[in-house]
Short mmCIF file of C-alpha atoms and ligand atoms in Angstrom, two decimals:
data_model
loop_
_atom_site.label_atom_id
_atom_site.label_comp_id
_atom_site.label_asym_id
_atom_site.label_seq_id
_atom_site.Cartn_x
_atom_site.Cartn_y
_atom_site.Cartn_z
CA MET A 261 106.55 68.30 6.42
CA ILE A 262 103.37 68.33 4.31
CA GLU A 263 99.91 67.39 5.56
CA VAL A 264 97.19 67.56 2.93
CA VAL A 265 93.64 66.76 3.98
CA ASP A 266 90.69 66.27 1.65
CA LEU A 267 91.47 68.89 -0.99
CA THR A 268 88.85 69.63 -3.60
CA LYS A 269 89.13 72.08 -6.47
CA SER A 270 86.94 72.73 -9.49
CA TYR A 271 87.52 74.97 -12.49
CA GLY A 272 83.93 75.69 -13.50
CA PRO A 273 82.44 72.31 -14.37
CA VAL A 274 85.84 70.53 -14.29
CA GLN A 275 86.49 68.77 -10.98
CA ALA A 276 90.29 68.83 -10.88
CA LEU A 277 90.69 67.48 -7.30
CA ARG A 278 88.16 65.23 -5.59
CA GLY A 279 89.28 64.78 -1.98
CA VAL A 280 93.06 64.51 -2.12
CA SER A 281 94.88 63.63 1.13
CA PHE A 282 98.50 62.67 1.79
CA HIS A 283 101.32 63.14 4.24
CA ILE A 284 105.00 63.65 3.46
CA ALA A 285 107.62 63.30 6.18
CA ARG A 286 110.74 65.43 6.45
CA GLY A 287 113.57 64.25 4.19
CA GLU A 288 111.47 62.17 1.80
CA ILE A 289 111.67 62.39 -2.00
CA VAL A 290 108.16 61.75 -3.26
CA GLY A 291 107.00 61.54 -6.85
CA LEU A 292 103.50 62.74 -7.66
CA LEU A 293 102.73 60.59 -10.66
CA GLY A 294 99.76 60.86 -12.95
CA PRO A 295 98.65 61.15 -16.55
CA ASN A 296 97.96 64.51 -18.21
CA GLY A 297 95.10 66.33 -16.52
CA ALA A 298 95.24 64.16 -13.37
CA GLY A 299 95.51 67.15 -11.02
CA LYS A 300 99.26 67.31 -10.30
CA THR A 301 99.78 70.99 -11.12
CA THR A 302 96.60 71.98 -9.31
CA THR A 303 97.79 70.13 -6.18
CA MET A 304 101.20 71.81 -6.33
CA LYS A 305 99.76 75.28 -6.85
CA ILE A 306 97.56 74.81 -3.78
CA LEU A 307 100.50 73.52 -1.73
CA THR A 308 102.54 76.58 -2.59
CA GLY A 309 99.68 78.98 -1.85
CA TYR A 310 99.28 80.13 -5.48
CA LEU A 311 95.78 78.73 -5.72
CA GLN A 312 93.03 78.36 -3.15
CA PRO A 313 91.24 75.04 -2.79
CA ASP A 314 87.44 74.89 -2.69
CA SER A 315 87.76 72.84 0.51
CA GLY A 316 90.37 70.93 2.49
CA THR A 317 93.53 72.00 4.29
CA VAL A 318 97.26 72.07 3.67
CA GLU A 319 99.90 72.39 6.34
CA VAL A 320 103.58 72.85 5.54
CA ASP A 321 106.01 72.51 8.42
CA GLY A 322 103.04 72.79 10.78
CA LEU A 323 101.73 76.03 9.21
CA ASP A 324 98.43 76.38 7.42
CA VAL A 325 98.99 77.56 3.85
CA LEU A 326 95.86 79.70 3.79
CA THR A 327 96.46 81.57 7.03
CA HIS A 328 100.30 81.69 6.91
CA ALA A 329 100.95 81.99 3.17
CA ARG A 330 104.03 84.16 3.53
CA GLN A 331 105.75 82.00 6.13
CA VAL A 332 104.94 78.88 4.12
CA GLN A 333 106.30 80.38 0.91
CA ALA A 334 109.52 81.28 2.74
CA ARG A 335 109.97 77.56 3.48
CA ILE A 336 109.22 76.40 -0.06
CA GLY A 337 111.28 76.44 -3.24
CA TYR A 338 108.92 76.11 -6.18
CA LEU A 339 109.70 75.27 -9.76
CA PRO A 340 106.47 75.83 -11.68
CA GLU A 341 105.73 73.87 -14.85
CA THR A 342 106.73 76.88 -16.93
CA ALA A 343 109.17 78.86 -14.83
CA PRO A 344 108.64 82.64 -15.21
CA LEU A 345 112.17 83.41 -16.32
CA TYR A 346 113.02 86.79 -17.86
CA PRO A 347 114.63 86.05 -21.24
CA GLU A 348 116.47 89.36 -21.54
CA LEU A 349 118.20 89.06 -18.13
CA THR A 350 121.49 87.26 -17.75
CA VAL A 351 121.51 84.26 -15.43
CA GLN A 352 123.44 86.26 -12.87
CA ALA A 353 121.12 89.28 -12.99
CA TYR A 354 118.05 87.05 -12.74
CA LEU A 355 119.34 85.13 -9.72
CA ARG A 356 120.29 88.44 -8.02
CA LEU A 357 116.78 89.71 -8.65
CA MET A 358 115.31 86.55 -7.18
CA ALA A 359 117.59 86.84 -4.14
CA ASP A 360 116.26 90.38 -3.58
CA MET A 361 112.68 89.25 -4.05
CA ARG A 362 113.23 86.50 -1.48
CA HIS A 363 114.56 89.16 0.95
CA ILE A 364 117.91 87.43 1.34
CA PRO A 365 120.05 90.02 3.20
CA PRO A 366 122.73 91.59 0.93
CA GLU A 367 125.58 90.26 3.10
CA GLU A 368 124.33 86.68 2.61
CA GLN A 369 123.55 86.93 -1.08
CA LEU A 370 127.02 86.08 -2.38
CA ASP A 371 127.10 82.82 -0.38
CA ARG A 372 123.58 81.82 -1.35
CA LEU A 373 124.11 82.61 -5.03
CA SER A 374 127.39 80.69 -5.12
CA GLU A 375 125.74 77.72 -3.43
CA ALA A 376 122.83 77.62 -5.90
CA ILE A 377 125.10 78.16 -8.91
CA TYR A 378 127.43 75.39 -7.74
CA ALA A 379 124.55 72.95 -7.09
CA THR A 380 123.06 73.54 -10.54
CA MET A 381 126.43 73.75 -12.33
CA LEU A 382 125.67 77.10 -13.92
CA ALA A 383 129.03 78.77 -13.33
CA ASP A 384 129.96 78.87 -17.04
CA HIS A 385 126.67 80.45 -18.09
CA LEU A 386 126.27 83.35 -15.68
CA THR A 387 126.69 86.13 -18.22
CA ARG A 388 124.41 84.65 -20.89
CA PRO A 389 120.90 85.99 -21.36
CA ILE A 390 118.35 83.40 -20.23
CA GLY A 391 116.55 83.60 -23.60
CA GLN A 392 119.66 82.22 -25.32
CA LEU A 393 119.98 79.18 -23.07
CA SER A 394 118.90 75.68 -24.04
CA LYS A 395 115.79 74.30 -22.33
CA GLY A 396 117.98 72.16 -20.05
CA TYR A 397 119.96 75.14 -18.83
CA ARG A 398 116.82 77.21 -18.38
CA GLN A 399 115.51 74.40 -16.19
CA ARG A 400 118.70 74.60 -14.13
CA VAL A 401 118.18 78.33 -13.71
CA GLY A 402 114.64 77.57 -12.54
CA LEU A 403 116.04 75.09 -10.02
CA ALA A 404 118.72 77.55 -8.90
CA GLN A 405 116.10 80.20 -8.07
CA ALA A 406 114.05 77.55 -6.24
CA ILE A 407 116.92 76.68 -3.88
CA LEU A 408 118.41 80.16 -3.34
CA HIS A 409 116.79 80.63 0.06
CA ARG A 410 117.70 77.09 1.26
CA PRO A 411 114.08 75.96 1.44
CA LYS A 412 113.06 73.10 3.69
CA LEU A 413 110.70 71.88 0.99
CA LEU A 414 111.18 71.77 -2.77
CA ILE A 415 108.14 71.48 -5.01
CA LEU A 416 109.08 70.77 -8.60
CA ASP A 417 106.42 70.59 -11.30
CA GLU A 418 107.57 68.26 -14.11
CA PRO A 419 111.23 69.29 -13.73
CA THR A 420 112.42 67.19 -16.67
CA LEU A 421 109.66 68.08 -19.13
CA GLY A 422 111.03 68.79 -22.59
CA LEU A 423 114.63 67.90 -21.75
CA ASP A 424 116.82 65.59 -23.82
CA PRO A 425 117.97 62.28 -22.30
CA THR A 426 121.33 63.62 -21.12
CA GLN A 427 119.74 66.64 -19.49
CA ILE A 428 117.12 64.39 -17.88
CA VAL A 429 119.83 62.31 -16.24
CA GLU A 430 121.57 65.48 -15.01
CA VAL A 431 118.42 67.01 -13.56
CA ARG A 432 117.52 63.73 -11.81
CA ARG A 433 121.00 63.60 -10.31
CA LEU A 434 120.61 67.19 -9.18
CA ILE A 435 117.27 66.41 -7.54
CA ARG A 436 118.85 63.57 -5.58
CA ARG A 437 121.64 65.86 -4.45
CA LEU A 438 119.18 68.52 -3.35
CA ALA A 439 117.45 65.92 -1.21
CA ASP A 440 120.39 66.13 1.22
CA GLN A 441 119.00 69.48 2.39
CA SER A 442 115.31 69.50 1.51
CA THR A 443 112.19 67.40 1.43
CA ILE A 444 111.20 67.05 -2.22
CA LEU A 445 107.86 66.60 -3.94
CA PHE A 446 108.01 66.52 -7.69
CA SER A 447 105.47 65.71 -10.34
CA THR A 448 105.92 63.69 -13.47
CA HIS A 449 104.03 61.51 -15.87
CA ILE A 450 107.14 59.46 -16.61
CA LEU A 451 107.14 56.19 -14.71
CA SER A 452 110.87 55.54 -14.94
CA GLU A 453 111.51 58.97 -13.44
CA VAL A 454 109.81 57.98 -10.22
CA GLU A 455 111.70 54.70 -10.15
CA ALA A 456 114.99 56.51 -10.71
CA VAL A 457 114.57 59.28 -8.17
CA CYS A 458 111.95 58.61 -5.51
CA ASP A 459 111.57 56.84 -2.20
CA ARG A 460 107.84 56.86 -2.60
CA ALA A 461 105.18 57.46 -5.22
CA ILE A 462 101.77 59.00 -4.92
CA ILE A 463 99.70 58.11 -7.96
CA ILE A 464 96.93 60.54 -8.83
CA MET A 465 94.33 59.92 -11.50
CA ASN A 466 91.27 61.96 -12.32
CA GLY A 467 91.69 64.14 -9.23
CA GLN A 468 91.95 61.23 -6.77
CA ILE A 469 94.86 59.46 -5.07
CA ARG A 470 94.88 55.92 -6.41
CA ALA A 471 98.04 54.64 -4.71
CA ASP A 472 100.48 55.93 -2.12
CA ALA A 473 103.35 53.64 -1.19
CA ARG A 474 107.07 53.12 -1.06
CA MET A 475 108.48 51.92 -4.37
CA SER A 476 109.17 48.42 -3.03
CA GLU A 477 105.59 48.09 -1.74
CA LEU A 478 104.13 49.21 -5.06
CA ALA A 479 106.13 46.57 -6.88
CA ALA A 480 105.25 43.76 -4.47
CA THR A 481 102.40 41.39 -5.28
CA SER A 482 100.81 38.53 -3.39
CA ASN A 483 102.07 36.10 -6.04
CA ALA A 484 105.11 33.86 -5.73
CA VAL A 485 107.42 32.31 -8.32
CA LEU A 486 108.86 28.83 -7.77
CA VAL A 487 111.58 27.42 -10.04
CA LEU A 488 112.66 23.76 -9.71
CA GLN A 489 115.83 22.04 -10.89
CA ASN A 490 113.89 19.37 -12.78
CA GLU A 491 110.38 18.10 -13.49
CA THR A 492 108.74 16.79 -10.31
CA ALA A 493 105.41 15.00 -10.08
CA GLY A 494 102.45 16.48 -8.18
CA VAL A 495 103.83 20.02 -7.71
CA ASP A 496 100.91 21.78 -9.35
CA GLN A 497 98.26 19.96 -7.28
CA ALA A 498 100.16 20.36 -4.01
CA LEU A 499 100.55 24.11 -4.59
CA GLN A 500 96.86 24.46 -5.52
CA ALA A 501 95.93 22.85 -2.19
CA LEU A 502 97.81 25.43 -0.10
CA ASN A 503 95.80 27.92 1.95
CA GLY A 504 95.55 31.34 0.28
CA VAL A 505 96.35 30.09 -3.24
CA ARG A 506 93.98 31.25 -5.98
CA ASP A 507 95.64 29.56 -8.92
CA VAL A 508 98.89 28.09 -10.21
CA GLU A 509 100.33 28.79 -13.68
CA SER A 510 103.23 27.12 -15.44
CA ILE A 511 105.55 29.86 -16.70
CA SER A 512 108.68 30.11 -18.75
CA VAL A 513 111.66 31.74 -17.04
CA GLY A 514 113.73 31.77 -20.16
CA ASP A 515 115.56 28.50 -19.56
CA ALA A 516 114.85 24.81 -19.30
CA TYR A 517 113.81 24.74 -15.62
CA PRO A 518 110.18 24.04 -14.69
CA ALA A 519 108.66 27.16 -13.15
CA TYR A 520 105.34 28.12 -11.58
CA ARG A 521 103.63 31.37 -10.73
CA ILE A 522 101.45 30.85 -7.66
CA LEU A 523 98.70 33.46 -7.46
CA GLY A 524 97.82 34.39 -3.90
CA GLU A 525 94.75 35.90 -2.32
CA ARG A 526 95.07 39.63 -1.66
CA ASP A 527 97.74 40.70 0.84
CA VAL A 528 99.21 37.27 1.56
CA ASN A 529 102.86 36.31 1.32
CA LEU A 530 102.85 32.71 0.12
CA CYS A 531 106.61 32.19 0.23
CA PRO A 532 106.88 30.77 3.79
CA ALA A 533 104.11 28.18 3.16
CA ILE A 534 105.60 27.20 -0.22
CA TYR A 535 109.04 26.89 1.36
CA ASP A 536 107.65 24.56 4.07
CA LEU A 537 105.79 22.48 1.51
CA ALA A 538 108.85 22.17 -0.73
CA ARG A 539 110.97 21.01 2.22
CA ARG A 540 108.42 18.45 3.31
CA GLN A 541 108.07 17.12 -0.23
CA ASP A 542 111.79 17.31 -0.86
CA TRP A 543 111.35 19.26 -4.11
CA PRO A 544 114.57 20.28 -5.91
CA VAL A 545 114.06 24.03 -5.44
CA ARG A 546 116.22 26.30 -7.55
CA GLU A 547 114.51 29.58 -6.69
CA LEU A 548 111.57 30.83 -4.65
CA ARG A 549 110.64 34.50 -4.63
CA GLN A 550 107.80 36.94 -4.32
CA ASP A 551 106.66 38.07 -7.76
CA ARG A 552 107.30 41.75 -8.54
CA ARG A 553 105.52 43.99 -10.95
CA THR A 554 106.85 47.01 -12.74
CA LEU A 555 105.53 50.46 -12.00
CA GLU A 556 104.12 50.41 -15.52
CA THR A 557 101.98 47.38 -14.64
CA VAL A 558 100.82 49.07 -11.41
CA PHE A 559 99.94 52.19 -13.34
CA ASN A 560 98.02 50.32 -16.04
CA GLN A 561 96.16 48.23 -13.48
CA LEU A 562 95.12 51.38 -11.61
CA ALA A 563 94.14 53.15 -14.82
CA THR A 564 91.85 50.31 -15.90
CA ALA A 565 90.42 49.54 -12.43
CA THR A 566 86.95 50.94 -11.80
P1 ATP B 2030 99.56 67.81 -16.92
O1 ATP B 2030 100.41 66.60 -16.69
O2 ATP B 2030 98.92 67.79 -18.29
O3 ATP B 2030 100.22 69.11 -16.59
P2 ATP B 2030 98.13 67.81 -14.38
O4 ATP B 2030 98.09 66.46 -13.74
O5 ATP B 2030 99.13 68.79 -13.87
O6 ATP B 2030 98.24 67.67 -15.96
P3 ATP B 2030 96.16 69.87 -13.85
O7 ATP B 2030 96.90 70.89 -14.66
O8 ATP B 2030 96.16 70.03 -12.39
O9 ATP B 2030 96.64 68.40 -14.23
O10 ATP B 2030 94.66 69.82 -14.38
C1 ATP B 2030 93.64 69.04 -13.78
C2 ATP B 2030 92.33 69.29 -14.54
O11 ATP B 2030 91.93 70.63 -14.35
C3 ATP B 2030 92.45 69.08 -16.04
O12 ATP B 2030 91.24 68.54 -16.49
C4 ATP B 2030 92.62 70.49 -16.59
O13 ATP B 2030 92.14 70.59 -17.91
C5 ATP B 2030 91.81 71.31 -15.61
N1 ATP B 2030 92.36 72.68 -15.45
C6 ATP B 2030 93.57 73.01 -14.95
N2 ATP B 2030 93.72 74.35 -14.91
C7 ATP B 2030 92.57 74.87 -15.39
C8 ATP B 2030 92.10 76.21 -15.59
N3 ATP B 2030 92.85 77.27 -15.27
N4 ATP B 2030 90.85 76.36 -16.10
C9 ATP B 2030 90.09 75.29 -16.41
N5 ATP B 2030 90.46 74.01 -16.24
C10 ATP B 2030 91.69 73.80 -15.74
#
């Protein structure tokens, strides 16, 4: 659905994007995660045709954004970081205006408006001026306008920014529902948001992609955790001697059982070898698993890596 190749963009001396490439398949929900100033908004503006890159290409649904801007924009629903809502218009009047601007034929407008209003649960607020709505409801109006034309692709720039916890939960739920019909790329700097909503995360830092993986892959490590029923002689040394093991640490798992974290070389899964060893040695195994890391750990490790 999206094919981004080697995007670069500078604002004067500031290099906002330094060779960004990624691919998003139809139906995915992908989080573009990065700290402030990482290049998320710049990437999204280029994807939606609102900003030209210095170099690189973007294809949406097989169409080049630069040469087919109009067709691409017809396929995209975009919620910018600060949605250009008109405070004096009522919700209803604003959505009608947006339907006209999107060239939705008059005979289809009622259906499309009802669909968007239902999806964003705005029915009770249609006659209120947008300027009088809470931030959460304004965000819903922004989402409603983004989905009016049933876009194949939704691009949402920090959709939960500034919302209270209840509104955040609602907007996340809404995003998941919208994924039934559209591919979704949304940006955030909140780690738990990506964990709550996405299939996959693309982590961008300082204008470069630093990680791009499914959530389960990001969390996986090449370390294993072994918990035994009781103290057993020689475990540490036997584990150290296994192929691919860098080190073995005794750890506490919050109860009385002896436990070890076995640090593996890069990209190895030690569990099968440890399982074999434990069977041969007849160790009283209580638990053996691959060690996981939180997205926060991944993020911090990437941020501090050179
Ligand atoms: P945030 O989470 O704070 O919105 P972001 O990841 O969306 O950040 P961008 O807004 O894309 O990041 O900005 C990337 C870099 O480009 C930053 O250093 C920013 O200061 C700079 N930048 C963005 N827009 C402009 C502009 N119009 N003029 C000059 N510099 C800009």
